[in-house]
Amino acid sequence: MPSKLLIAAPEAAYEVCYTTPFGIHIEGEIRINGREVMARVWSERDRFVGRVLGRAASIPAQDRYTGYACFIDDTVLAIGDYATVQAHSVVIATGSGPYIPPALLVFGDRLVVNDDVFNWEDLPHRIAVFGPGVIGLEVGQAFARLGVQVRVFDVQEAVGLLTDPMVVEQVKFDLGEEFYLHPDATIHEMKLDDNEAVIVFTELDGSVVTGRFNYVLACTGRKSNVDSLNLENTTLQLNKLGILVFDAKTLQCGTAPVFIAGDANNILLLLHEAADEGKMAGRNAAHYPDIEVLPRRAPISIVSADPQIAMVGQRYVDQEPRNIVTEAMDFTDQGRS
Amino acid sequence: MPSKLLIAAPEAAYEVCYTTPFGIHIEGEIRINGREVMARVWSERDRFVGRVLGRAASIPAQDRYTGYACFIDDTVLAIGDYATVQAHSVVIATGSGPYIPPALLVFGDRLVVNDDVFNWEDLPHRIAVFGPGVIGLEVGQAFARLGVQVRVFDVQEAVGLLTDPMVVEQVKFDLGEEFYLHPDATIHEMKLDDNEAVIVFTELDGSVVTGRFNYVLACTGRKSNVDSLNLENTTLQLNKLGILVFDAKTLQCGTAPVFIAGDANNILLLLHEAADEGKMAGRNAAHYPDIEVLPRRAPISIVSADPQIAMVGQRYVDQEPRNIVTEAMDFTDQGRS
């Protein structure tokens, strides 16, 4: 959410710099007030979160428990230390949290995640972003347009969720004009020094550079919030990556009357997918053992960068090369686009 | 086309005025250079038109005639005064021109149409726009945002192609904040005086006002360009409104081997519809008398105003009230919209 909230300010900052070709002239300086930029992000965040909390609070008191829940067995939950619930069935909808690769922990308190950006009172001068995914590209471009020096790195050589080589090259080219986007940079050293993050890396031109940053922003994916649910008290299985084993079609975990929906199952972290899943998980939990299969929408992914990037359907990398035909259309010179 | 070309400048002019809430401050005056605004519109126009002319010129010389064509009979055409063509079949794709209600002719040389806007070297001070359709709303808002005083009138009390009363009221409210949009104004007098257009009308508040305008822009619809085709030499029929009678499904005119496609048939004046029709008219003309039915897309209509207005499917006014159910959704308070 922070990246979407942040975008309006840099869009405005960017557009006021490019009005001259249209005959619109700004006779004076354009000043970006970082504190005001961040204050608006806070206030919008509070407004959005307030609305969600309000909806939760509107559930009648006799129908809800407030407190951390954990499993005693598959269908018995302890709520804090004050209640025990015997359930017909359970839906896990605990959302997800940021995943941080251990290698980045070297940056100590200079290491931040997406949510921490909310706590910034002003814009930093220089940031490094790890993970050129949806959030990394959005935040990278947004801060760059607000005058922050941004370098986006990765260790996996991927850009966004994009895997089509032609699109990846175009994205690197277009976004790379505004900020340093170098997903395949070789990083030689990462350390904390004098309260700054220091990264030694090989530049695009082959030279070795030492970059110093106020913050390192980890946009390196999400993980399911199930660590504190005491899953070891249940029959539910974790796979070798520590992820709950469930059926993506019915959202059921193993053969238990337990279902997992939304970001917590880490399938597609999108609002409309979470809504579909929440509805079906609730339906299946209520009617258990009568379980239905969730009709899935075509997968989509959108990067709210400029230019915007959208992906619909299966990923390029998941295709058998011999089974696909590729068609490309360039709208650069399309007058009506 | 002029309205779409014009829109970029007023969007830029508008956005630079509303950056403060985002923490972006412009320390100085915002100056709109009308000559530069119009110069860009010309240059884009020339670029677009040049591309279309280039494509026409790329047809091999032995496959094309240059000159005005008119019918000698259903399948014989005279090209200028230099050639006669005996055709297997004919496609009429002569486009459309502006339709001007006779009542507006009183404004003499102060009366302009959409295309004439291209010839303006600078922005006028005050304009009246007749016809709150797609073009009227787009041009009205665009000039208003460039500092022109705009009043949009109509004699038919319709807004755009919109006929749903709830949407019409919302559009009047939203766009009416930026310029005077009064489709149901009572007009008492229209005349030319001292090289200005003078319109006496009843204001929204009931008072009678005399408005003086540099130009009156007629955005009062389009008519088919078939007047000079000598249709009287053919078996083709005109209806009582002077429009060629044809089958909208096959694009065939009567039973003749003549087809009419694109804006010339005045069904849906949209690029993609014209492309569909051109392809099917060409196919049917080539295979005549083997004629196919054109699979029609769902009708759409888009007004590139701010907020944008889109209409998909049949119009409200074309529905039987007892056959429809209406659902409205207000996104005003939708944080993600």
XYZ file of C-alpha atoms in Angstrom:
674
model
C 0.000 0.000 0.000
C 2.694 2.597 0.768
C 3.999 2.457 -2.776
C 0.555 3.202 -4.246
C -0.003 6.033 -1.764
C 3.380 7.494 -2.492
C 2.933 7.565 -6.266
C 0.654 10.615 -6.545
C 3.306 13.032 -5.254
C 6.127 11.950 -7.604
C 3.712 11.907 -10.542
C 2.848 15.519 -9.798
C 6.521 16.401 -9.324
C 7.414 14.740 -12.615
C 4.616 16.266 -14.647
C 5.325 19.843 -13.622
C 8.815 19.401 -15.094
C 7.485 18.480 -18.549
C 4.844 21.072 -19.355
C 6.929 23.238 -21.695
C 6.260 21.243 -24.888
C 2.541 21.876 -24.313
C 2.956 25.653 -24.078
C 2.602 25.702 -20.271
C 5.452 27.569 -18.594
C 6.309 27.589 -14.917
C 8.064 30.856 -14.106
C 9.839 29.862 -10.929
C 11.250 27.065 -8.874
C 9.571 23.725 -8.219
C 10.114 22.818 -4.584
C 9.455 19.365 -3.151
C 8.669 19.447 0.558
C 9.622 15.975 1.759
C 7.880 16.398 5.113
C 4.625 17.299 3.393
C 5.003 14.405 0.957
C 5.380 11.969 3.840
C 2.674 13.632 5.960
C 0.155 13.026 3.197
C 1.222 9.379 2.969
C 0.656 8.976 6.734
C -2.709 10.645 6.658
C -3.913 8.532 3.724
C -2.578 5.414 5.422
C -4.493 6.280 8.590
C -7.644 6.934 6.594
C -7.428 3.571 4.797
C -6.499 1.581 7.870
C -9.207 3.329 9.878
C -11.790 2.211 7.370
C -10.680 -1.432 7.589
C -10.609 -1.325 11.402
C -14.042 0.270 11.346
C -15.408 -2.599 9.291
C -13.907 -5.145 11.696
C -15.368 -3.258 14.662
C -18.788 -3.338 13.021
C -18.974 -7.123 13.499
C -21.383 -7.637 16.430
C -19.490 -8.100 19.713
C -20.999 -11.547 20.367
C -19.602 -12.752 17.004
C -15.978 -11.783 17.482
C -12.999 -12.332 19.750
C -10.193 -9.797 20.004
C -6.736 -11.202 20.643
C -4.052 -13.423 19.159
C -5.415 -16.832 18.238
C -3.429 -20.044 18.118
C -4.249 -23.678 17.540
C -4.696 -26.156 20.397
C -5.709 -28.771 17.860
C -7.210 -28.668 14.347
C -10.493 -27.136 15.506
C -9.779 -25.745 18.952
C -8.306 -22.258 19.226
C -6.966 -20.362 22.212
C -7.715 -16.632 22.013
C -5.071 -14.794 24.018
C -5.279 -16.183 27.540
C -8.966 -15.546 28.030
C -10.972 -17.831 25.733
C -11.019 -21.200 24.024
C -13.104 -21.743 20.910
C -14.298 -25.108 19.636
C -14.831 -24.512 15.913
C -16.704 -26.499 13.276
C -14.010 -25.293 10.880
C -11.331 -22.611 10.717
C -10.250 -20.042 8.115
C -6.689 -18.741 8.361
C -6.572 -15.219 6.923
C -3.624 -13.773 8.765
C -2.067 -12.009 5.800
C 1.608 -11.822 4.994
C 4.667 -9.944 6.170
C 7.855 -8.939 4.403
C 10.440 -11.616 3.715
C 13.993 -10.432 4.261
C 16.933 -12.445 2.915
C 19.407 -13.047 5.777
C 22.240 -11.436 3.768
C 20.563 -8.028 4.133
C 20.489 -8.174 7.951
C 24.052 -6.827 7.913
C 22.556 -3.355 7.415
C 21.106 -3.313 10.951
C 18.785 -0.402 11.644
C 19.468 1.038 8.172
C 17.498 -1.899 6.749
C 13.817 -1.076 6.282
C 10.817 -2.718 4.663
C 7.982 -1.229 2.682
C 5.842 -0.590 5.783
C 8.661 1.299 7.522
C 8.541 3.954 4.825
C 5.391 5.146 6.581
C 7.469 6.174 9.553
C 9.793 8.438 7.602
C 9.164 12.048 8.520
C 11.168 13.356 5.595
C 12.635 12.061 2.355
C 16.084 10.467 2.630
C 18.912 11.538 0.320
C 20.088 8.173 -0.960
C 18.454 4.756 -0.793
C 19.244 1.304 -2.114
C 16.277 -0.879 -3.015
C 16.669 -4.649 -3.100
C 14.164 -6.532 -5.223
C 12.994 -5.108 -8.562
C 9.499 -6.568 -8.154
C 6.229 -4.672 -8.296
C 6.908 -2.754 -5.080
C 10.608 -2.220 -5.733
C 10.028 -0.683 -9.154
C 7.152 1.495 -7.950
C 8.981 2.766 -4.884
C 12.248 3.156 -6.779
C 10.734 5.326 -9.470
C 8.606 7.254 -6.979
C 11.519 8.255 -4.740
C 13.695 9.037 -7.759
C 11.049 11.469 -9.026
C 10.996 13.111 -5.608
C 14.710 13.825 -5.893
C 16.028 10.880 -3.867
C 19.089 9.117 -5.310
C 17.890 5.563 -5.884
C 19.719 2.381 -6.836
C 17.725 -0.782 -7.371
C 19.573 -4.071 -6.971
C 18.715 -7.709 -7.058
C 20.536 -10.948 -6.581
C 18.188 -12.935 -8.823
C 18.499 -10.969 -12.095
C 14.722 -10.677 -12.429
C 12.740 -7.504 -13.076
C 9.330 -7.406 -11.479
C 7.393 -10.549 -12.079
C 8.460 -10.166 -15.675
C 10.273 -13.024 -17.295
C 9.825 -12.272 -20.999
C 13.318 -11.181 -22.098
C 12.024 -8.595 -24.600
C 9.842 -6.926 -21.980
C 12.549 -7.087 -19.319
C 14.994 -5.269 -21.608
C 12.432 -2.578 -22.422
C 11.611 -2.048 -18.744
C 15.287 -1.767 -17.845
C 15.696 0.778 -20.622
C 12.621 2.887 -19.838
C 12.840 2.935 -16.053
C 16.633 2.976 -16.129
C 16.488 6.461 -17.625
C 15.089 7.773 -14.347
C 16.915 5.762 -11.730
C 19.704 3.260 -11.478
C 18.109 -0.121 -12.162
C 20.707 -2.836 -12.188
C 19.131 -6.170 -11.283
C 22.151 -8.166 -12.398
C 24.800 -6.058 -10.640
C 27.578 -8.020 -8.971
C 27.746 -7.016 -5.313
C 31.172 -7.387 -3.707
C 30.529 -6.174 -0.195
C 27.660 -5.021 2.003
C 28.228 -3.474 5.428
C 27.114 -0.892 7.949
C 29.562 1.974 8.389
C 29.156 5.237 10.301
C 25.378 4.800 10.412
C 25.156 4.373 6.634
C 24.657 1.299 4.482
C 27.670 0.687 2.269
C 27.431 -1.441 -0.879
C 30.404 -2.134 -3.127
C 29.263 -3.248 -6.559
C 30.235 -3.411 -10.209
C 28.685 -0.561 -12.198
C 26.980 -0.969 -15.566
C 30.207 0.290 -17.175
C 32.295 -2.365 -15.406
C 33.907 -0.107 -12.807
C 33.718 -1.017 -9.126
C 31.807 1.564 -7.104
C 31.230 2.098 -3.390
C 27.728 3.407 -2.710
C 26.671 4.886 0.632
C 22.969 4.949 1.471
C 20.775 6.341 4.242
C 18.549 3.290 3.976
C 18.356 -0.106 2.341
C 14.763 -0.922 1.448
C 14.083 -4.652 1.183
C 11.340 -5.348 -1.372
C 12.274 -8.995 -1.496
C 8.898 -10.663 -1.313
C 6.370 -11.656 1.325
C 5.895 -14.601 3.612
C 2.777 -16.023 5.173
C 1.960 -14.875 8.730
C 1.544 -18.340 10.264
C 4.615 -18.539 12.511
C 2.717 -17.763 15.736
C -0.305 -19.992 15.127
C 1.197 -23.023 16.911
C 0.632 -25.160 13.838
C 2.655 -27.913 15.545
C -0.473 -28.628 17.632
C -2.424 -29.535 14.471
C -2.347 -32.238 11.815
C -1.492 -29.547 9.235
C 1.694 -30.132 7.241
C 4.414 -27.655 6.359
C 6.502 -28.192 3.235
C 10.290 -28.043 3.335
C 10.183 -24.250 2.843
C 8.033 -23.936 5.964
C 4.864 -23.145 3.991
C 1.538 -24.661 4.992
C 0.467 -27.430 2.588
C -2.952 -26.677 1.123
C -5.021 -27.262 -2.010
C -5.018 -24.084 -4.121
C -8.334 -25.129 -5.691
C -10.345 -25.551 -2.475
C -8.047 -23.654 -0.063
C -8.277 -26.631 2.316
C -5.198 -27.497 4.393
C -4.641 -31.250 4.093
C -7.803 -33.113 5.105
C -8.547 -30.935 8.130
C -11.539 -28.577 8.317
C -9.056 -25.709 8.005
C -8.873 -23.297 5.067
C -6.360 -20.598 4.197
C -7.254 -17.479 2.203
C -5.739 -14.217 1.023
C -2.114 -13.149 1.385
C -1.643 -15.814 4.073
C -1.551 -18.500 1.376
C 0.909 -16.517 -0.750
C -0.638 -17.506 -4.109
C -1.491 -14.139 -5.633
C -1.177 -11.164 -3.304
C -3.924 -9.085 -4.890
C -7.020 -7.515 -3.388
C -9.504 -9.113 -5.767
C -7.888 -12.545 -5.424
C -8.032 -12.232 -1.638
C -11.715 -11.286 -1.896
C -12.457 -14.323 -4.099
C -10.516 -16.589 -1.772
C -12.039 -15.180 1.399
C -15.510 -15.755 0.044
C -14.776 -19.328 -1.057
C -12.848 -20.212 2.113
C -15.780 -18.933 4.161
C -18.223 -20.882 2.021
C -16.207 -24.095 2.277
C -15.649 -23.657 6.012
C -19.363 -23.122 6.609
C -20.449 -26.087 4.454
C -17.606 -28.429 5.417
C -17.362 -31.328 4.511
C -19.226 -30.151 1.372
C -16.324 -28.419 -0.386
C -16.362 -26.563 -3.704
C -13.549 -25.653 -6.066
C -12.746 -21.946 -6.416
C -13.112 -20.792 -10.023
C -9.877 -18.877 -10.567
C -9.591 -15.682 -12.574
C -6.845 -15.246 -15.142
C -3.768 -14.209 -13.165
C -2.786 -10.577 -13.552
C 0.023 -8.440 -12.285
C 0.316 -4.670 -12.584
C 3.270 -2.419 -11.854
C 2.072 1.150 -11.321
C 5.268 2.576 -12.721
C 5.447 5.031 -15.608
C 5.094 3.542 -18.174
C 2.741 1.114 -16.484
C 3.466 -2.582 -16.823
C 0.764 -5.232 -16.924
C 0.949 -8.984 -17.199
C -2.069 -11.190 -17.884
C -2.149 -14.971 -17.913
C 0.712 -17.376 -17.406
C 4.281 -16.176 -17.140
C 6.705 -16.482 -20.020
C 9.079 -18.548 -17.909
C 6.343 -21.096 -17.137
C 5.751 -21.856 -20.817
C 7.259 -24.682 -22.804
C 9.171 -22.756 -25.508
C 8.004 -25.162 -28.208
C 4.358 -24.553 -27.272
C 4.286 -20.780 -27.597
C 4.225 -18.222 -30.362
C 5.273 -14.675 -29.511
C 3.834 -11.524 -31.030
C 5.060 -8.055 -30.076
C 3.433 -4.728 -30.844
C 5.204 -1.436 -30.348
C 2.903 1.508 -29.598
C 5.731 4.046 -29.359
C 4.695 5.656 -32.622
C 0.933 5.143 -32.167
C -0.512 8.629 -32.234
C -3.658 7.698 -30.348
C -1.903 5.859 -27.537
C -9.110 14.488 -33.559
C -8.445 18.114 -32.552
C -10.117 17.602 -29.201
C -7.874 14.635 -28.361
C -4.772 16.526 -29.507
C -5.751 19.556 -27.507
C -6.282 17.679 -24.247
C -2.633 17.174 -23.259
C -1.987 20.902 -22.796
C -4.976 21.657 -20.539
C -4.288 18.518 -18.510
C -0.780 19.797 -17.861
C -2.101 23.288 -17.096
C -4.649 21.860 -14.676
C -2.304 19.513 -12.880
C 0.328 22.137 -12.139
C -2.367 24.058 -10.236
C -3.107 21.148 -7.887
C 0.265 19.911 -6.690
C 0.241 21.559 -3.254
C -1.657 18.785 -1.414
C 1.117 16.399 -2.496
C 3.884 18.555 -1.050
C 4.985 19.881 -4.458
C 5.181 23.679 -4.519
C 5.532 25.886 -7.561
C 7.247 29.108 -6.519
C 6.170 31.378 -9.329
C 3.625 32.087 -11.988
C 2.127 29.505 -14.334
C 1.919 31.019 -17.791
C -0.083 29.522 -20.649
C 1.268 30.486 -24.057
C -1.736 30.140 -26.363
C 0.345 30.334 -29.529
C 2.548 27.487 -28.352
C -0.486 25.450 -27.318
C -1.967 25.806 -30.792
C 1.378 25.329 -32.571
C 1.734 21.929 -30.939
C -1.791 20.989 -32.022
C -0.931 21.911 -35.636
C 2.307 19.998 -35.615
C 0.695 16.870 -34.160
C -2.142 17.183 -36.662
C 0.355 17.371 -39.512
C 2.246 14.385 -38.165
C -0.909 12.258 -37.918
C -2.313 13.324 -41.267
C 1.081 12.835 -42.900
C 1.135 9.261 -41.702
C -2.310 8.534 -43.166
C -1.397 10.192 -46.471
C 1.827 8.207 -46.501
C -0.091 4.962 -46.173
C -2.414 5.954 -49.028
C 0.581 6.898 -51.176
C 2.126 3.491 -50.501
C -0.627 1.793 -52.538
C 1.027 0.862 -55.866
C 0.316 3.487 -58.544
C -1.388 0.986 -60.869
C -3.897 0.151 -58.109
C -5.116 3.653 -57.333
C -6.751 6.678 -58.912
C -6.312 10.153 -57.471
C -9.255 12.496 -57.861
C -12.887 12.978 -56.881
C -14.987 9.956 -57.788
C -18.694 9.993 -58.575
C -21.194 7.435 -59.756
C -22.234 7.125 -63.396
C -24.282 4.075 -62.467
C -24.132 1.499 -59.647
C -20.776 0.092 -60.755
C -19.318 2.710 -63.070
C -17.365 5.585 -61.546
C -15.980 8.741 -63.103
C -12.662 9.786 -61.550
C -12.277 13.535 -61.964
C -12.447 14.186 -65.703
C -9.725 11.780 -66.671
C -10.866 8.206 -66.044
C -13.871 5.916 -65.933
C -13.803 2.740 -63.861
C -16.046 -0.276 -64.399
C -16.125 -1.948 -60.978
C -17.190 -5.433 -59.896
C -18.353 -3.735 -56.691
C -17.826 -0.455 -54.838
C -17.021 0.508 -51.239
C -17.999 4.011 -50.137
C -15.631 5.135 -47.376
C -15.781 8.885 -47.760
C -15.970 9.700 -44.063
C -18.134 12.350 -42.465
C -18.184 16.107 -42.061
C -19.646 18.354 -39.395
C -23.388 18.851 -39.334
C -24.403 22.423 -38.541
C -27.990 23.242 -37.543
C -29.248 26.086 -39.784
C -30.073 28.231 -36.723
C -26.360 28.631 -35.986
C -25.562 30.079 -39.426
C -26.577 33.490 -38.051
C -23.102 33.712 -36.494
C -21.446 34.049 -39.916
C -17.658 33.848 -39.836
C -17.706 33.621 -36.020
C -19.194 30.134 -36.413
C -16.526 27.431 -36.472
C -16.436 23.651 -36.388
C -14.076 21.298 -34.649
C -11.643 21.187 -37.595
C -11.400 24.993 -37.727
C -9.853 25.012 -34.269
C -6.702 23.810 -36.023
C -6.438 27.148 -37.761
C -6.447 29.205 -34.590
C -3.041 30.761 -34.041
C -3.832 31.731 -30.476
C -6.426 30.950 -27.828
C -9.615 33.034 -27.962
C -10.918 34.792 -24.843
C -14.521 33.629 -24.856
C -16.217 30.837 -26.779
C -19.684 29.319 -26.882
C -19.873 25.608 -27.644
C -23.073 24.141 -29.048
C -23.578 20.437 -28.512
C -22.544 18.791 -25.236
C -21.582 15.541 -26.965
C -18.234 13.789 -26.784
C -16.396 16.531 -28.680
C -18.265 19.415 -27.055
C -17.489 18.254 -23.529
C -13.854 17.497 -24.333
C -13.221 20.791 -26.104
C -15.235 22.755 -23.547
C -13.258 21.454 -20.610
C -9.959 21.703 -22.487
C -10.356 25.374 -23.394
C -11.671 26.192 -19.926
C -8.525 24.718 -18.383
C -6.437 26.845 -20.731
C -8.078 29.973 -19.356
C -10.707 30.490 -22.069
C -14.181 31.478 -20.853
C -16.405 28.659 -22.084
C -20.172 28.240 -22.155
C -21.611 24.993 -23.438
C -25.175 25.083 -24.747
C -27.559 22.705 -26.377
C -31.043 22.845 -27.737
C -31.740 19.160 -27.102
C -31.118 18.958 -23.323
C -28.782 15.996 -23.735
C -25.293 15.625 -22.293
C -22.892 13.655 -24.421
C -24.367 10.427 -25.602
C -25.489 9.957 -22.037
C -29.147 9.392 -21.394
C -29.132 7.856 -17.913
C -30.521 10.643 -15.714
C -28.305 9.793 -12.722
C -25.151 9.926 -14.832
C -26.254 13.079 -16.648
C -26.741 14.892 -13.333
C -23.333 13.776 -12.071
C -21.620 14.899 -15.279
C -23.326 18.290 -15.137
C -22.179 18.635 -11.544
C -18.573 17.519 -12.040
C -17.817 19.275 -15.318
C -19.995 22.240 -14.386
C -17.508 23.114 -11.665
C -14.940 23.982 -14.314
C -16.989 25.570 -17.056
C -20.521 26.711 -17.699
C -22.398 23.609 -18.847
C -26.037 24.383 -19.374
C -27.548 21.990 -21.914
C -31.104 22.977 -21.080
C -30.582 26.750 -21.188
C -33.357 28.723 -22.864
C -31.845 30.831 -25.636
C -33.755 34.011 -26.445
C -31.642 35.518 -29.187
C -28.590 34.711 -31.283
C -26.937 37.287 -33.537
C -23.702 38.643 -34.933
C -22.755 42.076 -33.584
C -19.549 44.053 -34.014
C -17.679 40.922 -35.126
C -18.733 39.001 -32.023
C -21.338 36.289 -31.513
C -24.058 37.457 -29.145
C -26.286 34.986 -27.300
C -29.066 36.072 -24.947
C -30.054 33.240 -22.636
C -31.553 32.416 -19.262
C -28.862 31.692 -16.669
C -28.951 28.771 -14.243
C -30.189 31.210 -11.581
C -33.072 32.362 -13.790
C -31.649 35.742 -14.779
C -31.432 36.700 -18.456
C -27.855 37.230 -19.596
C -26.277 38.562 -22.778
C -23.076 36.695 -23.606
C -20.555 37.933 -26.174
C -18.178 35.404 -27.708
C -15.192 35.478 -30.054
C -16.355 32.206 -31.579
C -19.272 29.813 -31.589
C -18.039 26.246 -31.931
C -20.623 23.883 -33.399
C -20.149 20.352 -32.037
C -23.579 19.352 -33.242
C -22.892 16.006 -34.841
C -21.598 14.652 -38.121
C -23.109 13.861 -41.474
C -22.062 11.404 -44.128
C -19.880 12.758 -46.965
C -22.003 11.458 -49.849
C -23.423 14.712 -51.248
C -20.991 14.898 -54.176
C -21.133 11.250 -55.228
C -23.971 11.769 -57.739
C -26.019 9.078 -56.032
C -28.952 10.099 -58.230
C -27.247 8.169 -61.052
C -27.557 4.925 -59.068
C -30.326 2.645 -57.826
C -29.289 3.501 -54.244
C -32.027 4.914 -52.022
C -31.850 7.836 -49.622
C -34.182 7.944 -46.622
C -36.218 11.036 -45.811
C -33.288 12.485 -43.819
C -31.103 12.221 -46.924
C -29.105 9.287 -45.558
C -28.149 6.386 -47.799
C -30.245 3.281 -47.068
C -28.026 0.323 -46.204
C -28.000 -2.861 -44.140
C -25.989 -2.261 -40.958
C -25.255 -6.006 -40.729
C -23.692 -6.455 -44.182
C -22.983 -2.782 -45.017
C -24.646 -3.353 -48.413
C -26.637 -0.471 -49.930
C -29.975 -1.885 -51.096
C -29.374 -4.815 -53.456
C -26.562 -3.153 -55.390
C -22.941 -4.343 -55.233
C -22.193 -1.201 -53.230
C -21.059 -1.159 -49.592
C -20.590 1.704 -47.163
C -18.084 1.615 -44.298
C -16.668 3.824 -41.582
C -17.846 7.317 -40.663
C -19.604 7.566 -44.038
C -22.373 5.291 -42.745
C -22.709 7.264 -39.506
C -23.350 4.214 -37.286
C -20.559 4.457 -34.728
C -17.882 7.025 -35.492
C -15.037 5.182 -33.826
C -11.672 4.084 -35.182
C -12.031 0.425 -34.278
C -15.583 0.249 -35.658
C -14.387 1.838 -38.902
C -11.578 -0.724 -39.085
C -14.032 -3.614 -38.573
C -16.410 -2.177 -41.142
C -13.708 -1.420 -43.685
C -12.452 -4.979 -43.484
C -15.938 -6.493 -43.831
C -17.022 -4.079 -46.583
C -13.861 -4.956 -48.500
C -14.458 -8.655 -47.941
C -18.091 -8.441 -49.063
C -17.227 -6.264 -52.062
C -14.526 -8.701 -53.179
C -16.712 -11.804 -52.746
C -19.971 -10.253 -53.938
C -22.590 -11.756 -54.292
C -21.301 -13.972 -51.445
C -22.006 -11.631 -48.535
C -21.290 -12.160 -44.849
C -22.728 -10.501 -41.766
C -20.354 -8.307 -39.743
C -20.052 -9.558 -36.163
C -20.545 -6.361 -34.198
C -18.662 -5.494 -31.024
C -20.483 -4.189 -27.977
C -21.012 -0.476 -28.623
C -18.818 1.813 -26.568
C -18.487 5.534 -26.189
C -15.769 7.377 -24.311
C -15.545 11.038 -23.371
C -11.935 11.959 -22.629
C -12.972 14.550 -20.085
C -11.795 14.626 -16.479
C -13.335 12.603 -14.905
C -13.504 10.333 -17.921
C -16.901 9.061 -19.005
C -17.435 5.673 -20.605
C -20.554 3.972 -21.871
C -20.692 0.299 -22.836
C -23.631 -1.518 -24.398
C -27.045 -0.165 -25.207
C -28.117 3.293 -24.155
C -30.408 3.866 -21.202
C -32.921 5.647 -23.405
C -33.167 2.641 -25.745
C -34.253 0.305 -22.940
C -37.785 -0.635 -22.021
C -37.973 0.633 -18.412
C -39.793 -2.508 -17.288
C -37.006 -4.699 -18.670
C -34.084 -3.157 -16.834
C -32.644 -3.165 -13.345
C -30.285 -0.351 -12.399
C -27.323 -0.651 -10.063
C -25.103 2.308 -9.203
C -21.724 2.243 -7.518
C -20.039 5.351 -6.190
C -16.235 5.194 -6.156
C -15.803 8.675 -4.676
C -14.663 7.238 -1.371
C -12.823 4.229 -2.826
C -9.262 4.629 -1.642
C -7.774 2.520 -4.410
C -9.593 4.254 -7.257
